[in-house]
mmCIF file of C-alpha atoms and ligand atoms in Angstrom:
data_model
loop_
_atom_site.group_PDB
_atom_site.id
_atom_site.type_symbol
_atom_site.label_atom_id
_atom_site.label_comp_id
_atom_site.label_asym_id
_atom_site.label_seq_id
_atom_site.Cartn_x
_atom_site.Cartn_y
_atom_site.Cartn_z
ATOM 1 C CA UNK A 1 -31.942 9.723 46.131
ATOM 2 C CA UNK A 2 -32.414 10.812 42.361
ATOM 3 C CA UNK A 3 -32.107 13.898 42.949
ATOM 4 C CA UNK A 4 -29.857 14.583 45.304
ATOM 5 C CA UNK A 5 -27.203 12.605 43.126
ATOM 6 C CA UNK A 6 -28.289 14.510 39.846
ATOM 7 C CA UNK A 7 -27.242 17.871 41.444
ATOM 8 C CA UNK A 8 -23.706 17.105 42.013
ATOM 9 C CA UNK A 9 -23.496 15.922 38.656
ATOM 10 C CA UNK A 10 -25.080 18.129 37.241
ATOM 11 C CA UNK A 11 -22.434 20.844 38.743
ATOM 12 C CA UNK A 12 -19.663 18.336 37.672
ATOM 13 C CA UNK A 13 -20.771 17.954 33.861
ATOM 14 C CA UNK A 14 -20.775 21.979 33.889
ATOM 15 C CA UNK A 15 -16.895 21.716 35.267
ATOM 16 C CA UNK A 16 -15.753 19.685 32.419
ATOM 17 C CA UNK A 17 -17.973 20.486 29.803
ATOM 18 C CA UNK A 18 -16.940 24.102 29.607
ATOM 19 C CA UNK A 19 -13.723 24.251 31.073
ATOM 20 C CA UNK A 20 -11.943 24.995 28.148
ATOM 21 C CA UNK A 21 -14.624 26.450 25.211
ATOM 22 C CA UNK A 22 -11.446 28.050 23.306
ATOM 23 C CA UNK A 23 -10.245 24.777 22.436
ATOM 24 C CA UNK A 24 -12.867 21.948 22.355
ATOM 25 C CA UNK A 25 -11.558 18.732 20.200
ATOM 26 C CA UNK A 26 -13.170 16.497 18.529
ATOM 27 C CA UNK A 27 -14.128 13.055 19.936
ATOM 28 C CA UNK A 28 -12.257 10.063 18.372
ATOM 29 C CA UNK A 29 -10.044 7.649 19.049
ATOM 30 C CA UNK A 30 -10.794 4.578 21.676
ATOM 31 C CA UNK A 31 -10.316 1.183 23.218
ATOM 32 C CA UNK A 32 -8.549 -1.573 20.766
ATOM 33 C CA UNK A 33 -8.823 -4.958 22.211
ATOM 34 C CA UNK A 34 -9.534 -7.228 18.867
ATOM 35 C CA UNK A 35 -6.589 -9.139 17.823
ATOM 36 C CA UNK A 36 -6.434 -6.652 14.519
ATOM 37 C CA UNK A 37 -7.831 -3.831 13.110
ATOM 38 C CA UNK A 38 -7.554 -0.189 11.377
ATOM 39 C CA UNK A 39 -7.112 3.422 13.073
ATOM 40 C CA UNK A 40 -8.167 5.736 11.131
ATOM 41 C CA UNK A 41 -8.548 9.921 11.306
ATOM 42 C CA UNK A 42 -12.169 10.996 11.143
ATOM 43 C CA UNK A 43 -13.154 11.564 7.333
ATOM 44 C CA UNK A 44 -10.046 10.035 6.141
ATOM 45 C CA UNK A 45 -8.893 10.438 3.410
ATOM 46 C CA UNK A 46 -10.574 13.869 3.271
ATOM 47 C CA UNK A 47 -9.640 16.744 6.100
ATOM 48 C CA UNK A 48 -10.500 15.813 9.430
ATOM 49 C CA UNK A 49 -12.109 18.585 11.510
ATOM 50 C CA UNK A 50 -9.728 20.738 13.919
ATOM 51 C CA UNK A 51 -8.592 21.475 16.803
ATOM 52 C CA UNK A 52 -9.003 17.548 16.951
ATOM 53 C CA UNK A 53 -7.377 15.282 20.237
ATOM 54 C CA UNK A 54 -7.453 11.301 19.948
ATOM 55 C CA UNK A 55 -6.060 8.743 21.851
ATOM 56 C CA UNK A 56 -6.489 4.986 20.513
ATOM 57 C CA UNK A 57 -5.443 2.567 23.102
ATOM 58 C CA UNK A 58 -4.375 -1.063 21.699
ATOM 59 C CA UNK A 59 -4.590 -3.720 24.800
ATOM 60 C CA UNK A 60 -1.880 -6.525 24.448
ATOM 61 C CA UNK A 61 -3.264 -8.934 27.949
ATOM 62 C CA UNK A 62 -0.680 -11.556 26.498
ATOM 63 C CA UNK A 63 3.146 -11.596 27.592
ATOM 64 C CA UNK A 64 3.763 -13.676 24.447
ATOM 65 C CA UNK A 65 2.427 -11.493 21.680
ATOM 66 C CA UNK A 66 3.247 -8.376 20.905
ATOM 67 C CA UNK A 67 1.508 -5.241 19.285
ATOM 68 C CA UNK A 68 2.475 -4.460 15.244
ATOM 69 C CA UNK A 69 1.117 -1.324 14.162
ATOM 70 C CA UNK A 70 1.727 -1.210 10.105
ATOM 71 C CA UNK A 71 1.709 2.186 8.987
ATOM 72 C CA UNK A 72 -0.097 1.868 5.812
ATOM 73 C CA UNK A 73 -1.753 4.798 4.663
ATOM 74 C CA UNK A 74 0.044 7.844 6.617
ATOM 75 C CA UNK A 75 0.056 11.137 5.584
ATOM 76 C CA UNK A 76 1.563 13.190 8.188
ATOM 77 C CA UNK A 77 4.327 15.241 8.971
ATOM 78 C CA UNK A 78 3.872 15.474 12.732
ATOM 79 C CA UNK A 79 1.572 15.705 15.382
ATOM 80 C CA UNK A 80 1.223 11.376 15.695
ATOM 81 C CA UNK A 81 3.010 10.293 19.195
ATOM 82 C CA UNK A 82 3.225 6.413 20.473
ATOM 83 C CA UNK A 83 3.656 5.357 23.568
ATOM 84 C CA UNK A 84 3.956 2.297 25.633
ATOM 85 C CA UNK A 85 2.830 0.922 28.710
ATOM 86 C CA UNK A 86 3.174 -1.548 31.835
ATOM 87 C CA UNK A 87 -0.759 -0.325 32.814
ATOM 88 C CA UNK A 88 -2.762 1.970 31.405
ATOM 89 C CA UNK A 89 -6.004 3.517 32.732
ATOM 90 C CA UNK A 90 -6.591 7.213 31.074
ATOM 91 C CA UNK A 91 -4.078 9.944 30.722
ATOM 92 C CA UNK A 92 -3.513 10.805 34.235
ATOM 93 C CA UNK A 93 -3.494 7.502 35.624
ATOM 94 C CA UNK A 94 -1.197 5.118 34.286
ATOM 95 C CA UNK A 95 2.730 2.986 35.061
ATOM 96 C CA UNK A 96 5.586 2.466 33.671
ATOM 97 C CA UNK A 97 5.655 4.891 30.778
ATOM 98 C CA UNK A 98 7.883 4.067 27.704
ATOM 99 C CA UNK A 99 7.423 6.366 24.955
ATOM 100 C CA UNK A 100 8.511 5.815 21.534
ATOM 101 C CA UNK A 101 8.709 9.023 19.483
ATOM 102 C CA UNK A 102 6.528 11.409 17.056
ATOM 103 C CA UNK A 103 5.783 9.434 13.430
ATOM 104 C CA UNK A 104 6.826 11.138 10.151
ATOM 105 C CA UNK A 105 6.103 9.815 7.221
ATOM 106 C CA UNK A 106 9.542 11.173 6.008
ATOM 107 C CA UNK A 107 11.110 8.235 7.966
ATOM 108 C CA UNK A 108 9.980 5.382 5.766
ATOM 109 C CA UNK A 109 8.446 3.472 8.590
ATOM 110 C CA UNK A 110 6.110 0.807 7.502
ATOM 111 C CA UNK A 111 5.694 -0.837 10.728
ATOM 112 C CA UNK A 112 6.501 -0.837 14.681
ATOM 113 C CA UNK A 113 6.882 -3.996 17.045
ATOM 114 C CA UNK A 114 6.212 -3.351 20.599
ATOM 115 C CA UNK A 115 6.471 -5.813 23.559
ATOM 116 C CA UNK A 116 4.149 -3.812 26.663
ATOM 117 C CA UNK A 117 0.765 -4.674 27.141
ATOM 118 C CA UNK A 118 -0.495 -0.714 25.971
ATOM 119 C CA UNK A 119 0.243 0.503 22.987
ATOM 120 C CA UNK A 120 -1.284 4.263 22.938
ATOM 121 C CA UNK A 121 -1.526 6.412 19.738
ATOM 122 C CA UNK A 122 -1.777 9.826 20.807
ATOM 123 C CA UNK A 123 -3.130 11.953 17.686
ATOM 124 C CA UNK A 124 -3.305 16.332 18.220
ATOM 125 C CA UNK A 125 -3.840 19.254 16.382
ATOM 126 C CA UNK A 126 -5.166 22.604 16.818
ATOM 127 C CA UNK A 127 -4.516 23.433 13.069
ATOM 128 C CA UNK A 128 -4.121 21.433 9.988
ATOM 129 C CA UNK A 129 -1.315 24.271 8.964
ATOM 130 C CA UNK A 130 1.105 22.352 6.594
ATOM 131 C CA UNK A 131 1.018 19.295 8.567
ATOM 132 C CA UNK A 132 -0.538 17.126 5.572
ATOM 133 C CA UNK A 133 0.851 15.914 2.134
ATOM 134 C CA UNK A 134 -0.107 16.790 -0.950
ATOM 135 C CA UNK A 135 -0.052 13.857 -3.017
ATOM 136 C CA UNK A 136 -0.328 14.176 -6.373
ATOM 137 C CA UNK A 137 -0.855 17.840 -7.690
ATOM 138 C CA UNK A 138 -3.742 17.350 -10.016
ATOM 139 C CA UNK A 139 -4.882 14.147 -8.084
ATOM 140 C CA UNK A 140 -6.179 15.218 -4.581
ATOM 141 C CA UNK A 141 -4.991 15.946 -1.334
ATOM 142 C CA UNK A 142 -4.998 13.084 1.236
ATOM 143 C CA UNK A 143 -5.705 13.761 5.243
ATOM 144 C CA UNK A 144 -4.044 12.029 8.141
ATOM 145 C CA UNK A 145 -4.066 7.856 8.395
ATOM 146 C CA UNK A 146 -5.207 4.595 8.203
ATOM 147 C CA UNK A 147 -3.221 2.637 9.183
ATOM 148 C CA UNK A 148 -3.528 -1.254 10.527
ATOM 149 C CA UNK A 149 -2.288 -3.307 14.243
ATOM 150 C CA UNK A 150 -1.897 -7.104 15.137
ATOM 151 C CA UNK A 151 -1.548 -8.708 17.962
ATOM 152 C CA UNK A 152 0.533 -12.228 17.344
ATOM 153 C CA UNK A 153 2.940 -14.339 18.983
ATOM 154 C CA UNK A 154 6.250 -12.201 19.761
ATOM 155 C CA UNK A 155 8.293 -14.995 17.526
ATOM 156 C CA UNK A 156 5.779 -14.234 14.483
ATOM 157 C CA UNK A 157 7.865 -11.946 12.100
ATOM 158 C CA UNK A 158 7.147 -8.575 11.000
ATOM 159 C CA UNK A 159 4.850 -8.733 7.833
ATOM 160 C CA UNK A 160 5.757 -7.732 4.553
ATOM 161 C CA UNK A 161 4.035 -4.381 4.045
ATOM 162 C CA UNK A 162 3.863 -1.449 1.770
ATOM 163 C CA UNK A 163 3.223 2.821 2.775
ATOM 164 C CA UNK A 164 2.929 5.101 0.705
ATOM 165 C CA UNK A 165 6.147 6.011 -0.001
ATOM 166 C CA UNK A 166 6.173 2.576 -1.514
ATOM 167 C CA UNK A 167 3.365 3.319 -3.465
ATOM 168 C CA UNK A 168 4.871 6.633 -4.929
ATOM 169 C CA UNK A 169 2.403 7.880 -3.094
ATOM 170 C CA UNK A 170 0.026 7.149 -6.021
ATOM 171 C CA UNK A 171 -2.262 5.029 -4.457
ATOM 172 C CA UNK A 172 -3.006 3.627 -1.565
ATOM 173 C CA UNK A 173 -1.269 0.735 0.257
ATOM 174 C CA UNK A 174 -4.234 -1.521 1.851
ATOM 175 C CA UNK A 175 -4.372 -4.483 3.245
ATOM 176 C CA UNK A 176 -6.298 -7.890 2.442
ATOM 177 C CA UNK A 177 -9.710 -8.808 4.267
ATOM 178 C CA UNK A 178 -7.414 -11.151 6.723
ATOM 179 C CA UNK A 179 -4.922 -8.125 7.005
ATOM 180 C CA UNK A 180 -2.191 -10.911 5.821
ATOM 181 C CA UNK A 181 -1.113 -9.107 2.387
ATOM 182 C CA UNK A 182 -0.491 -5.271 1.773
ATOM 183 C CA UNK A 183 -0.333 -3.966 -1.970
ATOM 184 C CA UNK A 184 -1.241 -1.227 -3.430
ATOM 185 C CA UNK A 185 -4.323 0.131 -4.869
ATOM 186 C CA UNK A 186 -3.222 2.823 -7.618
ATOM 187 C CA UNK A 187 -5.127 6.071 -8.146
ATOM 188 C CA UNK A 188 -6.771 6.112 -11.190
ATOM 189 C CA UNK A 189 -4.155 6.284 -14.534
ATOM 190 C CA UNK A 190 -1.724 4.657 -12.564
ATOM 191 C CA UNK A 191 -0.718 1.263 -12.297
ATOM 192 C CA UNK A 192 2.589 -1.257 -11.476
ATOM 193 C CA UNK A 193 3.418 -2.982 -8.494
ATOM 194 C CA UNK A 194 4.395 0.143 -7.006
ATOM 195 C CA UNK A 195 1.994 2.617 -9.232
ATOM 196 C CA UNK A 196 5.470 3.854 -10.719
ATOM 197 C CA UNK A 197 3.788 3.885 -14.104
ATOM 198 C CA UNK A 198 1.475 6.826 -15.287
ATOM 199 C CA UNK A 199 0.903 9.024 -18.018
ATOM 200 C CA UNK A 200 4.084 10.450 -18.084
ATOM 201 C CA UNK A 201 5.330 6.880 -17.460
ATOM 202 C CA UNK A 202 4.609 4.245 -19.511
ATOM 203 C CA UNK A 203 7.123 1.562 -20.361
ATOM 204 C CA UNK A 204 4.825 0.409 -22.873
ATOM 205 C CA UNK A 205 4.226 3.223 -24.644
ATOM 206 C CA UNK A 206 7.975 4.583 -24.404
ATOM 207 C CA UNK A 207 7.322 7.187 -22.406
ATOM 208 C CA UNK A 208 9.790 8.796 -20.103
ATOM 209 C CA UNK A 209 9.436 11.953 -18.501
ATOM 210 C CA UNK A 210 12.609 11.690 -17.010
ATOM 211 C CA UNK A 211 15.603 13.125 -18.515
ATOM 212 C CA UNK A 212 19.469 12.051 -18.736
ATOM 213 C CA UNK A 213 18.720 8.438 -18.565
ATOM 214 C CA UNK A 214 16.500 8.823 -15.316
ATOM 215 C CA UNK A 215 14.206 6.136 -14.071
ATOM 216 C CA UNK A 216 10.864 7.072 -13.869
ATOM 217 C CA UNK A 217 9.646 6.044 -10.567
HETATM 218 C C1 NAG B 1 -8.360 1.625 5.416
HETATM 219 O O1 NAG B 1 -7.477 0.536 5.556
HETATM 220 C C2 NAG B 1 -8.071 -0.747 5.355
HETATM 221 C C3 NAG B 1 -6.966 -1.791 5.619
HETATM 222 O O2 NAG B 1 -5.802 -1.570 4.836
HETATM 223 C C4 NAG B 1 -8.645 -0.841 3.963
HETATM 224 O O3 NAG B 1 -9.271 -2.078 3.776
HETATM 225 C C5 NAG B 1 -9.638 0.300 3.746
HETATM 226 O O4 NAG B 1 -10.098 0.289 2.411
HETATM 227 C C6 NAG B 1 -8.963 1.640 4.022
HETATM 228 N N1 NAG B 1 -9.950 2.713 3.938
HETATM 229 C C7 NAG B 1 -9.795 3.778 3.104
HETATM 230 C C8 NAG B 1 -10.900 4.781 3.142
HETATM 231 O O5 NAG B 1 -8.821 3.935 2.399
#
């Protein structure tokens, strides 16, 4: 019996395994069903590896809670896509398909409500290219996200959250060990509520980089 199931999977494993050598990805991604968590790239914040192909799925069983995603640490330019659905199996098998658009972090978005019970984050790239931010020029270089969910009672209301265009993108925006309060963590020399204070900014020292008046932010 052993064997003469191990032969046709054997021959199956072969089909998908090498399929498509030219462009293998990098496993990642998975099944969410906690009530909260983080999704984060591989490595993060240093470069993930590429090509690279991850799909997290975030299970909602409950018609009276929704899915938050809070969009905390995100570094990207393109390349994230969310989608929503009525049921959700894998990528080829799945109803009632809403999908809700490609994530930059030019659009200020700290967070995203939705109401179906599958919430899937779709994260793929061949190349890292110019896709990632540069965040402070003699600071370091930050890679993809890490960003946070919930799962609460639709009438609970969005959270009060930071990203890091909050943070000036000098630190990082993280949340609490409950996931209940966001602030940020400042890079080292930085520091205020929103790490708008550095060396070239520092209220207490009189220092203002900024010229004609400007705020230093
Ligand atoms: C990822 O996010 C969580 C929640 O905000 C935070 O506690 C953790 O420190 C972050 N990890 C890194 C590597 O920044």
């Amino acid at each position: 019996m052993f064997t003469r199931l191990a032969f046709p999977v054997g021959i199956l494993f072969i089909l998908i395994c090498c399929q498509d050598a030219s462009s293998r990805f990098t496993d990642c991604g998975g099944w969410l069903e906690k009530d909260k968590g983080v999704i984060h790239t591989p490595n993060f914040p240093a470069r993930f590896p590429t090509p690279i192909k991850c799909d997290w799925v975030i299970h909602n069983p409950d018609p009276e809670k929704k899915i938050i995603t809070y969009f905390t640490q995100y570094f990207l330019k393109n390349s994230f896509h969310l989608s929503e659905y009525d049921e959700y199996k894998n990528e080829h098998d799945y109803k009632g398909i809403q999908y809700l658009g490609e994530i930059n972090y030019e659009n200020e978005y700290t967070s995203l409500a939705t109401y179906k019970p599958y919430l899937v984050i779709r994260f793929k790239v061949h190349e890292i290219g110019k896709m990632h931010l540069r965040v402070e020029e003699f600071l370091k270089d930050v890679y993809g996200f890490n960003i946070t969910y919930e799962i609460v009672d639709n009438r609970q209301d969005i959270r009060e959250t930071c990203s890091a265009h909050d943070c000036s993108f000098l630190g990082h925006c993280v949340a609490s060990s409950n996931y209940e309060n966001y602030r940020c963590e400042c890079f080292p020399k930085f520091f205020g509520e929103y790490c708008q204070y550095g060396p070239f900014c520092d209220p207490d020292k009189g220092k203002n980089m900024c010229e004609n008046n400007g705020k230093c932010r």
